[in-house]
Short mmCIF file of C-alpha atoms and ligand atoms in Angstrom, two decimals:
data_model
loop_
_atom_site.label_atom_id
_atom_site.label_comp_id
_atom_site.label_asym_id
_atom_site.label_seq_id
_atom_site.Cartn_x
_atom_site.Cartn_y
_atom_site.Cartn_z
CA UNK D 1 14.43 -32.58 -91.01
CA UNK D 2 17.90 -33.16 -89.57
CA UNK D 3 20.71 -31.36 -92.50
CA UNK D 4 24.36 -32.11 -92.02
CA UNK D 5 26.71 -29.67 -90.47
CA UNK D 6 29.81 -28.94 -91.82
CA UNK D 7 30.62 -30.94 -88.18
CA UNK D 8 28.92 -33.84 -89.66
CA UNK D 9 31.32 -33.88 -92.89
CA UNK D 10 34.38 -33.60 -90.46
CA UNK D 11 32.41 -36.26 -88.16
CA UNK D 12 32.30 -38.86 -90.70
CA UNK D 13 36.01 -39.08 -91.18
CA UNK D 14 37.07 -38.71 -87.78
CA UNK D 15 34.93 -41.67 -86.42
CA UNK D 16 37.09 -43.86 -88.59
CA UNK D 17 39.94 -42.08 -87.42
CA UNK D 18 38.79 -42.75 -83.42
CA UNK D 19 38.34 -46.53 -84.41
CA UNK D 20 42.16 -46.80 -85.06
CA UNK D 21 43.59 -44.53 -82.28
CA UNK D 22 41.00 -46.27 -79.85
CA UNK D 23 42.76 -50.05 -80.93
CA UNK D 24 46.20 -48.02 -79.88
CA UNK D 25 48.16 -48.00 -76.99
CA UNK D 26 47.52 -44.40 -76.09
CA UNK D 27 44.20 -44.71 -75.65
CA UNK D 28 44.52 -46.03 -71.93
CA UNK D 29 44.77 -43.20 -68.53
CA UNK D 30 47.48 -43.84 -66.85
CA UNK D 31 46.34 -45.38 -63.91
CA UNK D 32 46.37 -48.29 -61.84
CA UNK D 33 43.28 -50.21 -62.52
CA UNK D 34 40.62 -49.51 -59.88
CA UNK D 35 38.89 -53.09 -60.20
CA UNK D 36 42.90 -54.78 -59.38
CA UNK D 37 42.28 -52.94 -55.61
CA UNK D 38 39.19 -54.91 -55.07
CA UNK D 39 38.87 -58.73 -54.32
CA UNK D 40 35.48 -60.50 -54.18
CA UNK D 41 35.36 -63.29 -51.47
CA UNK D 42 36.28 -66.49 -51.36
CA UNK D 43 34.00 -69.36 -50.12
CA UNK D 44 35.18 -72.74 -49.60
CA UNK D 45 32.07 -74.19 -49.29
CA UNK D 46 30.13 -73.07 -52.50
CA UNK D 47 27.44 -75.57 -52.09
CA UNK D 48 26.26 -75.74 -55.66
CA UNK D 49 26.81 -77.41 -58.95
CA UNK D 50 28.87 -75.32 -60.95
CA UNK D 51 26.92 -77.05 -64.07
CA UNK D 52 23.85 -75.37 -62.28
CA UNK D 53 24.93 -71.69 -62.69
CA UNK D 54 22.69 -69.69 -64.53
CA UNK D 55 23.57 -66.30 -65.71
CA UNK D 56 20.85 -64.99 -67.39
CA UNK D 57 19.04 -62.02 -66.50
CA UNK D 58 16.40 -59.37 -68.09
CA UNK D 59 17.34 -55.78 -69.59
CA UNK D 60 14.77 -53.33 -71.17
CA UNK D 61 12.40 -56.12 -71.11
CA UNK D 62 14.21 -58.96 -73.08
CA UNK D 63 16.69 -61.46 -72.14
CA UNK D 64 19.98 -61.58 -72.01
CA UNK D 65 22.24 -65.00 -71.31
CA UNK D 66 24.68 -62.90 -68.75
CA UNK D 67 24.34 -59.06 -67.83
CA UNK D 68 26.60 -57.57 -70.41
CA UNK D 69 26.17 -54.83 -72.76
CA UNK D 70 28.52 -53.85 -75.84
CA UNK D 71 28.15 -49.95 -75.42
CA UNK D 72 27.89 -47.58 -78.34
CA UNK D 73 31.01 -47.29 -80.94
CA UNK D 74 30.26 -46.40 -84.40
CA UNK D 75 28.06 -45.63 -87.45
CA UNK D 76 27.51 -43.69 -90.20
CA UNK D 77 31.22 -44.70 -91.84
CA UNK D 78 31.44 -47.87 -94.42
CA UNK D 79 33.54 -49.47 -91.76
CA UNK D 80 31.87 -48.31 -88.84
CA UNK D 81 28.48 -49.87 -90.54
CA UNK D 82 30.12 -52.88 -91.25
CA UNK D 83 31.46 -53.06 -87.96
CA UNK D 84 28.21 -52.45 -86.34
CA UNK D 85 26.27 -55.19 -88.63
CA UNK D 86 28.81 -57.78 -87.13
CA UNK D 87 28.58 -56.19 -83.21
CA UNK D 88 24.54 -57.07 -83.83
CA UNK D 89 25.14 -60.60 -85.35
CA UNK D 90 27.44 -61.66 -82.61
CA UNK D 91 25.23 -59.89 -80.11
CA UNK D 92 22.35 -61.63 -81.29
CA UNK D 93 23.65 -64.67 -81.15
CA UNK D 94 25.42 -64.72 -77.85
CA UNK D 95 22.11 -63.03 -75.70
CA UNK D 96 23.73 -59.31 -74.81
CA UNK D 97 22.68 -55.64 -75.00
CA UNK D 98 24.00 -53.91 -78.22
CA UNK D 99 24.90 -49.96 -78.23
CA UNK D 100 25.24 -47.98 -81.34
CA UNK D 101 27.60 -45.49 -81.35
CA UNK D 102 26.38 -41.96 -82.35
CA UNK D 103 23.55 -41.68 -84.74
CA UNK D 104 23.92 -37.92 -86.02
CA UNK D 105 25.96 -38.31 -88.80
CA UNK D 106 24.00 -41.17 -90.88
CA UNK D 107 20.51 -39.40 -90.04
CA UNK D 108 22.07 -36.41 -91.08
CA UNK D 109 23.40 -38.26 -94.47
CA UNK D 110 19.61 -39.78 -94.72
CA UNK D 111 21.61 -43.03 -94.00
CA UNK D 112 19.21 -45.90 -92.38
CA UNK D 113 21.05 -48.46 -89.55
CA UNK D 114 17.94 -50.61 -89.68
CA UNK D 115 18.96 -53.37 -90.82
CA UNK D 116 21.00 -53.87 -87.46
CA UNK D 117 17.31 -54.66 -85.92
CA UNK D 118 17.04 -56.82 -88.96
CA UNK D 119 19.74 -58.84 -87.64
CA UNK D 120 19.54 -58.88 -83.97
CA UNK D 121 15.54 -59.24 -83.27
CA UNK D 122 15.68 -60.57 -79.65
CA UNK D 123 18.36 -58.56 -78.27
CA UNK D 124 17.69 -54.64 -76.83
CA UNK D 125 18.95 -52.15 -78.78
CA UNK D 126 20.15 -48.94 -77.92
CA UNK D 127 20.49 -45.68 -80.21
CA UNK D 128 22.54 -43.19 -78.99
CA UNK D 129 22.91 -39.13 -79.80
CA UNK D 130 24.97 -36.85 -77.74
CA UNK D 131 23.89 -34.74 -74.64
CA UNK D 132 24.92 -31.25 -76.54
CA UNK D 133 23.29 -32.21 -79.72
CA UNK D 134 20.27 -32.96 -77.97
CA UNK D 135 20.38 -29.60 -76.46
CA UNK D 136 20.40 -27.59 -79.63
CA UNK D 137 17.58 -26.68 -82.34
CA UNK D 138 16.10 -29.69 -83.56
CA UNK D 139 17.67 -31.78 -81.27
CA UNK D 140 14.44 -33.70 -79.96
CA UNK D 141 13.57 -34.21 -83.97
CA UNK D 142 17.13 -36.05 -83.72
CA UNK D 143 16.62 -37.95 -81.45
CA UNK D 144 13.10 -39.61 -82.44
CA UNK D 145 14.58 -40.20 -86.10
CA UNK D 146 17.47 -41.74 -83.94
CA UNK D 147 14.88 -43.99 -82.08
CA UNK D 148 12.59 -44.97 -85.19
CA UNK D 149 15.55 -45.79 -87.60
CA UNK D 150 16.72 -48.30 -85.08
CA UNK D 151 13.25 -49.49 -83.75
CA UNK D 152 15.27 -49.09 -80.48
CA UNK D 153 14.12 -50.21 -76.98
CA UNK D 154 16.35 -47.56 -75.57
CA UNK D 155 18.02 -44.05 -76.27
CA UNK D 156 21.60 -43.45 -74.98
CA UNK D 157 22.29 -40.06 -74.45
CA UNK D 158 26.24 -39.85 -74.32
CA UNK D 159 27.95 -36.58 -71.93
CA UNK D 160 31.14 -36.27 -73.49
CA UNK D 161 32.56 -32.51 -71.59
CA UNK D 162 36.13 -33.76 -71.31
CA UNK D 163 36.39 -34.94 -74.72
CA UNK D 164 34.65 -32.24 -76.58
CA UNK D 165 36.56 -29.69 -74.94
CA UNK D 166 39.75 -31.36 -75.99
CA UNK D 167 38.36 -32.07 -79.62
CA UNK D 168 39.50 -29.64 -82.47
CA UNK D 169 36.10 -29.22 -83.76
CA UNK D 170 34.71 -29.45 -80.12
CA UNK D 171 31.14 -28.53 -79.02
CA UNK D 172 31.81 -26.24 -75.90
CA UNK D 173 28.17 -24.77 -74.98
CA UNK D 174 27.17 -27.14 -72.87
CA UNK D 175 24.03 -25.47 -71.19
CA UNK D 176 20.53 -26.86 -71.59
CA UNK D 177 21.58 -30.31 -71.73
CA UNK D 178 19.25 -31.33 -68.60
CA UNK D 179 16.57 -29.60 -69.81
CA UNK D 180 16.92 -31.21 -73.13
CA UNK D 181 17.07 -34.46 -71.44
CA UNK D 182 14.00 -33.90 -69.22
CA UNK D 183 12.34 -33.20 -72.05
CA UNK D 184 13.26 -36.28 -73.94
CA UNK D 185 12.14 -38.38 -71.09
CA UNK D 186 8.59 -37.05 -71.46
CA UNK D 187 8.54 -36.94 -75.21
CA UNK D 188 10.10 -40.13 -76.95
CA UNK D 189 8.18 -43.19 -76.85
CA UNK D 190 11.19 -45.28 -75.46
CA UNK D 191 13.37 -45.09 -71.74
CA UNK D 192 16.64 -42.92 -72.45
CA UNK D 193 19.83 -44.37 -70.88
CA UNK D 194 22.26 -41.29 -70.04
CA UNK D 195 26.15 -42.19 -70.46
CA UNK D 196 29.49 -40.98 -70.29
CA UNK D 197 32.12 -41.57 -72.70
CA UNK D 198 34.89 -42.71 -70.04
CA UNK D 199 35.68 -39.99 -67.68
CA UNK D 200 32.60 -41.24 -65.34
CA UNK D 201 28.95 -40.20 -64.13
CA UNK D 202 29.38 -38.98 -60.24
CA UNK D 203 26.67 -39.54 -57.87
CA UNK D 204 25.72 -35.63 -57.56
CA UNK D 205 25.27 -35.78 -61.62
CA UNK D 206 23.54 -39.16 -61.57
CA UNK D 207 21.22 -37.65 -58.41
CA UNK D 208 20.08 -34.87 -60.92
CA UNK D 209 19.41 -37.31 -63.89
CA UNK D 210 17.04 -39.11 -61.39
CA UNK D 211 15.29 -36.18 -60.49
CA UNK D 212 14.28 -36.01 -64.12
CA UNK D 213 13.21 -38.99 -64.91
CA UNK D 214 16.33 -41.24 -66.47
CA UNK D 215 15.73 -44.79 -65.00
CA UNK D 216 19.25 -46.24 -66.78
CA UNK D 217 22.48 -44.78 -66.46
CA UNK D 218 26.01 -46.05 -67.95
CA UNK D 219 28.57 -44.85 -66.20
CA UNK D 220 31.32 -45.23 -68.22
CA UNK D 221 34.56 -44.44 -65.47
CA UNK D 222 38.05 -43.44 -65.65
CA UNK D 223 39.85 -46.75 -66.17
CA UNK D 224 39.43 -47.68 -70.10
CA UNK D 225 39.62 -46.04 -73.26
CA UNK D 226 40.71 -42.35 -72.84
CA UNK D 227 38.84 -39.77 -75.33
CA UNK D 228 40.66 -36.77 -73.72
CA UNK D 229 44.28 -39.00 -74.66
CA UNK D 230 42.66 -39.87 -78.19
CA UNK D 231 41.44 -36.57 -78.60
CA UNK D 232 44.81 -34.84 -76.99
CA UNK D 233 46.60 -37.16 -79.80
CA UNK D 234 44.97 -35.21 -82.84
CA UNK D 235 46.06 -31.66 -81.65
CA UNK D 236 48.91 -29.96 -82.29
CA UNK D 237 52.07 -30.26 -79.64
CA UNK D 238 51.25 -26.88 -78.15
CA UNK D 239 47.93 -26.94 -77.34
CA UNK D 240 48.48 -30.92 -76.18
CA UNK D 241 50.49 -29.35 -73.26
CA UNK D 242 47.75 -27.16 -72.36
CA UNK D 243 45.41 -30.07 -71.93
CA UNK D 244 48.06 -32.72 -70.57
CA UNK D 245 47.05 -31.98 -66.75
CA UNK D 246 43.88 -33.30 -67.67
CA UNK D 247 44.29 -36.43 -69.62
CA UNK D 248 43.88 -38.87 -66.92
CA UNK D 249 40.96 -36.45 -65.30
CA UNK D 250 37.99 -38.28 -64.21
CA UNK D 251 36.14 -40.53 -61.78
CA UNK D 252 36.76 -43.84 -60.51
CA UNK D 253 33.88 -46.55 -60.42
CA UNK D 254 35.03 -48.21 -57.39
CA UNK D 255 34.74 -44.59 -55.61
CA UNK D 256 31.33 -44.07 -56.97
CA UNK D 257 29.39 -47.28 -57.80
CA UNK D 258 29.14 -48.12 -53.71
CA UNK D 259 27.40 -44.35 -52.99
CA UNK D 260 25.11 -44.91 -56.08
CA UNK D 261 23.83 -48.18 -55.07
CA UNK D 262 22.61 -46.55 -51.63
CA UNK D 263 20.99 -43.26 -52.89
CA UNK D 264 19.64 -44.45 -56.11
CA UNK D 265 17.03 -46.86 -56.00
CA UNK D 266 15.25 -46.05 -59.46
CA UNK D 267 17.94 -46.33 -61.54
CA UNK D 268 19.31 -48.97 -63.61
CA UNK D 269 23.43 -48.73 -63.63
CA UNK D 270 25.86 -50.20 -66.08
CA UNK D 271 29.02 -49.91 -64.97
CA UNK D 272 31.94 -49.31 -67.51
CA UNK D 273 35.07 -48.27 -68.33
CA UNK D 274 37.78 -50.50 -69.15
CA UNK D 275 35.94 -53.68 -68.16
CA UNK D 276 38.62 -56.42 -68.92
CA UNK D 277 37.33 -59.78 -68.38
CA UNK D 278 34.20 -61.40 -66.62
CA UNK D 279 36.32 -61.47 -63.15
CA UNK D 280 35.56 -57.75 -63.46
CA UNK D 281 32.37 -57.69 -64.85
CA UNK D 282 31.43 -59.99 -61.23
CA UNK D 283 33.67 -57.10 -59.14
CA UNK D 284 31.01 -54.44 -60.49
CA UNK D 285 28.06 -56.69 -59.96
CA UNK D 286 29.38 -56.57 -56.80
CA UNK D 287 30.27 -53.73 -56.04
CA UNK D 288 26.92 -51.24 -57.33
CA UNK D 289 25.73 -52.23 -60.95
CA UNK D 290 22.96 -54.46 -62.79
CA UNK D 291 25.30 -55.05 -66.12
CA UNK D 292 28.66 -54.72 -67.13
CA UNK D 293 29.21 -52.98 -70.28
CA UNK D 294 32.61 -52.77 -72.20
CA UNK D 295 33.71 -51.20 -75.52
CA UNK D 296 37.50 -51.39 -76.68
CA UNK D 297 37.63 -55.06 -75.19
CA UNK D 298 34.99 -55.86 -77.68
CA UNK D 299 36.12 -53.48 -80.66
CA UNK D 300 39.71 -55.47 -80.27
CA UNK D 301 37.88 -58.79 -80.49
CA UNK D 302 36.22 -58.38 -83.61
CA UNK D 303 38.75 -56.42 -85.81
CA UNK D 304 42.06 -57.67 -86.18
CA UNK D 305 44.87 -55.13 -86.56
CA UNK D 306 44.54 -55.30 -90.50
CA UNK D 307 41.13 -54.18 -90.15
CA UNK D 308 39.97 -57.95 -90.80
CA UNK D 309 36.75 -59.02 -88.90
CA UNK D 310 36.30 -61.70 -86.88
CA UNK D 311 32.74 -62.52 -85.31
CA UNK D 312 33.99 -65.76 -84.21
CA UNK D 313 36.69 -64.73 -82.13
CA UNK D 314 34.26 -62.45 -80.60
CA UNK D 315 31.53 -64.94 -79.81
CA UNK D 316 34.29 -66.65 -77.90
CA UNK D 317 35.24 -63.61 -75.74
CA UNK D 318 32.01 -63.02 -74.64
CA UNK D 319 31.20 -66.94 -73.94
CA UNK D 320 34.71 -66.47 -71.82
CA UNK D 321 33.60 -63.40 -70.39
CA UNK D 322 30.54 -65.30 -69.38
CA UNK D 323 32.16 -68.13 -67.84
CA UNK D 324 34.70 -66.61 -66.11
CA UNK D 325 31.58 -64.85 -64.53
CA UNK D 326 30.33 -67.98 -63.58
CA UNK D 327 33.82 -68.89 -61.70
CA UNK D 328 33.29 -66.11 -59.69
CA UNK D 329 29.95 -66.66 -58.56
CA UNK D 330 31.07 -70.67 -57.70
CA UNK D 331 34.06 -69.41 -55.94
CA UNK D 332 31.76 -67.11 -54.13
CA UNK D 333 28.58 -69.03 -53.51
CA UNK D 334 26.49 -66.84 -54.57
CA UNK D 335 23.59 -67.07 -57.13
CA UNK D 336 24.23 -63.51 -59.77
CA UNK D 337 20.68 -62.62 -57.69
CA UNK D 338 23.20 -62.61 -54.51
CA UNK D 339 25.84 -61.23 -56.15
CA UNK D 340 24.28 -58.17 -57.30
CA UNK D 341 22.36 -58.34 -53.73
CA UNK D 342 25.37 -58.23 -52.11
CA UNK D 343 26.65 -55.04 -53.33
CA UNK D 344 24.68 -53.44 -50.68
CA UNK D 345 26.67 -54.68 -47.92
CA UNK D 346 30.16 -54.65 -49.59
CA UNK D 347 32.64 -53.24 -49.80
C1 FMN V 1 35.95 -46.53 -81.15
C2 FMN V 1 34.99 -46.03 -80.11
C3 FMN V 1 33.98 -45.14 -80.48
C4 FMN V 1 33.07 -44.67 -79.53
N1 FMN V 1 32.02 -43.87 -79.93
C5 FMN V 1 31.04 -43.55 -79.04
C6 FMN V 1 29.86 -42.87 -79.47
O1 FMN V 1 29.69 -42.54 -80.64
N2 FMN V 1 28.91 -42.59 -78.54
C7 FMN V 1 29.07 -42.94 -77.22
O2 FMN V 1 28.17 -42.73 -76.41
N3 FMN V 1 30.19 -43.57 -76.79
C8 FMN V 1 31.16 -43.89 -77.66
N4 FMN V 1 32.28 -44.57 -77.24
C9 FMN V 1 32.48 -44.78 -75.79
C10 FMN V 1 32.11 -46.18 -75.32
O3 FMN V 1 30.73 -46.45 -75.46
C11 FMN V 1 32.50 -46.36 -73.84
O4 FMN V 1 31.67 -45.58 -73.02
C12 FMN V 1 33.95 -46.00 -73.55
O5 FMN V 1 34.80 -46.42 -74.60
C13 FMN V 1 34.44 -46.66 -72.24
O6 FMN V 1 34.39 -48.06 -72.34
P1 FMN V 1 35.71 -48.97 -72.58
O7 FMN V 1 36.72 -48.52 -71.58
O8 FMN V 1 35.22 -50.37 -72.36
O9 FMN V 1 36.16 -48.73 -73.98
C14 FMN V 1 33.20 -45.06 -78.16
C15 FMN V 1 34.22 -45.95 -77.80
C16 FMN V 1 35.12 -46.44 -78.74
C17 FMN V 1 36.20 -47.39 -78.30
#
């Protein structure tokens, strides 16, 4: 039996609270983009029908129309449920990976996010719990009541150091968490996908996950939304200074997707973190990773900034992010089996 924490209560409430600084300006690092540094290459002789192109690709055993996954946001608020219900509708209907965003709080509450499976039956669908909760008493009980409440076909296990530390009501024990997640790769009955929250998985990290089983890994880099900025934004001014060295702290996926490509041949990488448009989503492809996975671009797609949703206007970002992917592969010649192939050799 999982009881809520007096974290939980606060939890609740401040997810609701992330949603609206995450839509805000300050939630970006302030850095140049690492994906604007990298160009793919142009071929003038694409020799293909660019009617011919054909995106699709399989995840976690299902199909999915391009290799894009909406990575975990929210749950366990009114909005963040309604929020989620429309994530899995337009998911559903447009053929990518869905990610919940934390599942504590509503399993906690006895709350049940099942009918998100009602509504997205062909799609994979990934729970998610955090690396530190996983770690503490109970924590496996979590996440199985995480995985059965979703009927999920995967479990993400977020590592969040750099924005719990900066949080008010922070975790900051963070020791056990491999262990926890070896143990959760033996013990739950579906693969678990280990991600960041945007400060970025490095190879030595990702090396260790390997070694204990993880087969998917979201990386989650230093280029989108900023938890230690978000986070830094709800303290008071003092203690802000103390952390402002380390707001834009983290790695960069163009630094680390190459290495992981080479050294990690078990693992399945989405690449993330501030993902912008399919031109981008093709640069990762490129550059290390199976799928592209994005969050704010998606959460500013379907919620306008009176809080109104809008599943249509998100449908049509992801059908442009998909065909802008499908520019890049006709400007490059390559079929996505290429593209992704290619990685190995570039850059
Ligand atoms: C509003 C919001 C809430 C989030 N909540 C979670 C969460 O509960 N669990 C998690 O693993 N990641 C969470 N994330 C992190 C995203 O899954 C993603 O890793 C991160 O935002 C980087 O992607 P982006 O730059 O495309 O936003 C959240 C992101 C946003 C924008």
């Amino acid at each position: 039996m999982i009881y809520p924490t007096k974290n939980d209560l606060i939890s609740s409430n401040r997810k609701d609270i992330h949603i609206d600084l995450a839509k805000s300006k300050i939630s970006r690092p302030h850095i140049e983009h690492p994906l604007d540094l990298i160009s793919l290459p142009h071929n003038a002789l694409p020799e293909m029908d660019f009617n011919d192109i054909d995106t699709s690709c399989s995840f976690l055993d299902k199909k999915l129309s391009f290799p894009f996954m909406i990575t975990g946001m929210t749950g366990g608020t009114e909005r963040g449920d309604n929020l989620n219900l429309a994530f899995a509708e337009v998911a559903n209907q447009s053929g990518v990976a869905l990610g919940l965003g934390s599942q504590r709080s509503s399993i906690a509450h006895g709350k049940s996010q099942n009918k998100i499976r009602k509504i997205a039956p062909n799609i994979p669908l990934i729970g998610n719990i955090g690396g530190v909760q996983l770690a503490q008493e109970n924590g496996l009980d979590l996440a199985k009541a995480a995985v059965d409440d979703l009927e999920a076909d995967a479990l993400a296990i977020h590592l969040n150091p750099l924005q719990e530390l900066i949080q008010i009501e922070g975790e900051r024990n963070w020791c056990g968490v491999l262990n926890a997640i070896e143990n959760a790769v033996k013990m739950l009955p579906c693969p678990i996908l280990v991600k960041e929250v945007g400060a970025g998985i490095s190879l030595p990290v990702a090396q260790k996950l390997q070694n204990v089983g993880v087969r998917y890994i979201d990386v989650a880099c230093l280029a989108g939304t900023s938890w230690a900025r978000i986070e830094a934004e709800r303290l008071p001014r003092k203690q802000r200074d103390l952390y402002a060295p380390f707001l834009d702290w983290g790695c960069l996926i163009t630094d680390i997707l190459p290495k992981m490509r080479q050294s990690l041949e078990n693992i399945t990488i989405i690449g993330s973190g501030g993902l912008r448009d399919g031109l981008d989503l093709a640069k990762l492809l490129w550059l290390g990773c199976h799928l592209g996975g994005g969050a704010s671009i998606i959460l500013n797609s379907l919620e306008t900034k009176r809080m109104e949703i809008r599943q249509e206007q998100l449908f049509n970002s992801l059908e442009t992010i998909k065909e802008q992917l499908s520019i890049a592969l006709f400007l490059t010649g390559m079929k996505l089996s290429d593209l992704i192939k290619n990685k190995l050799v570039k850059p």
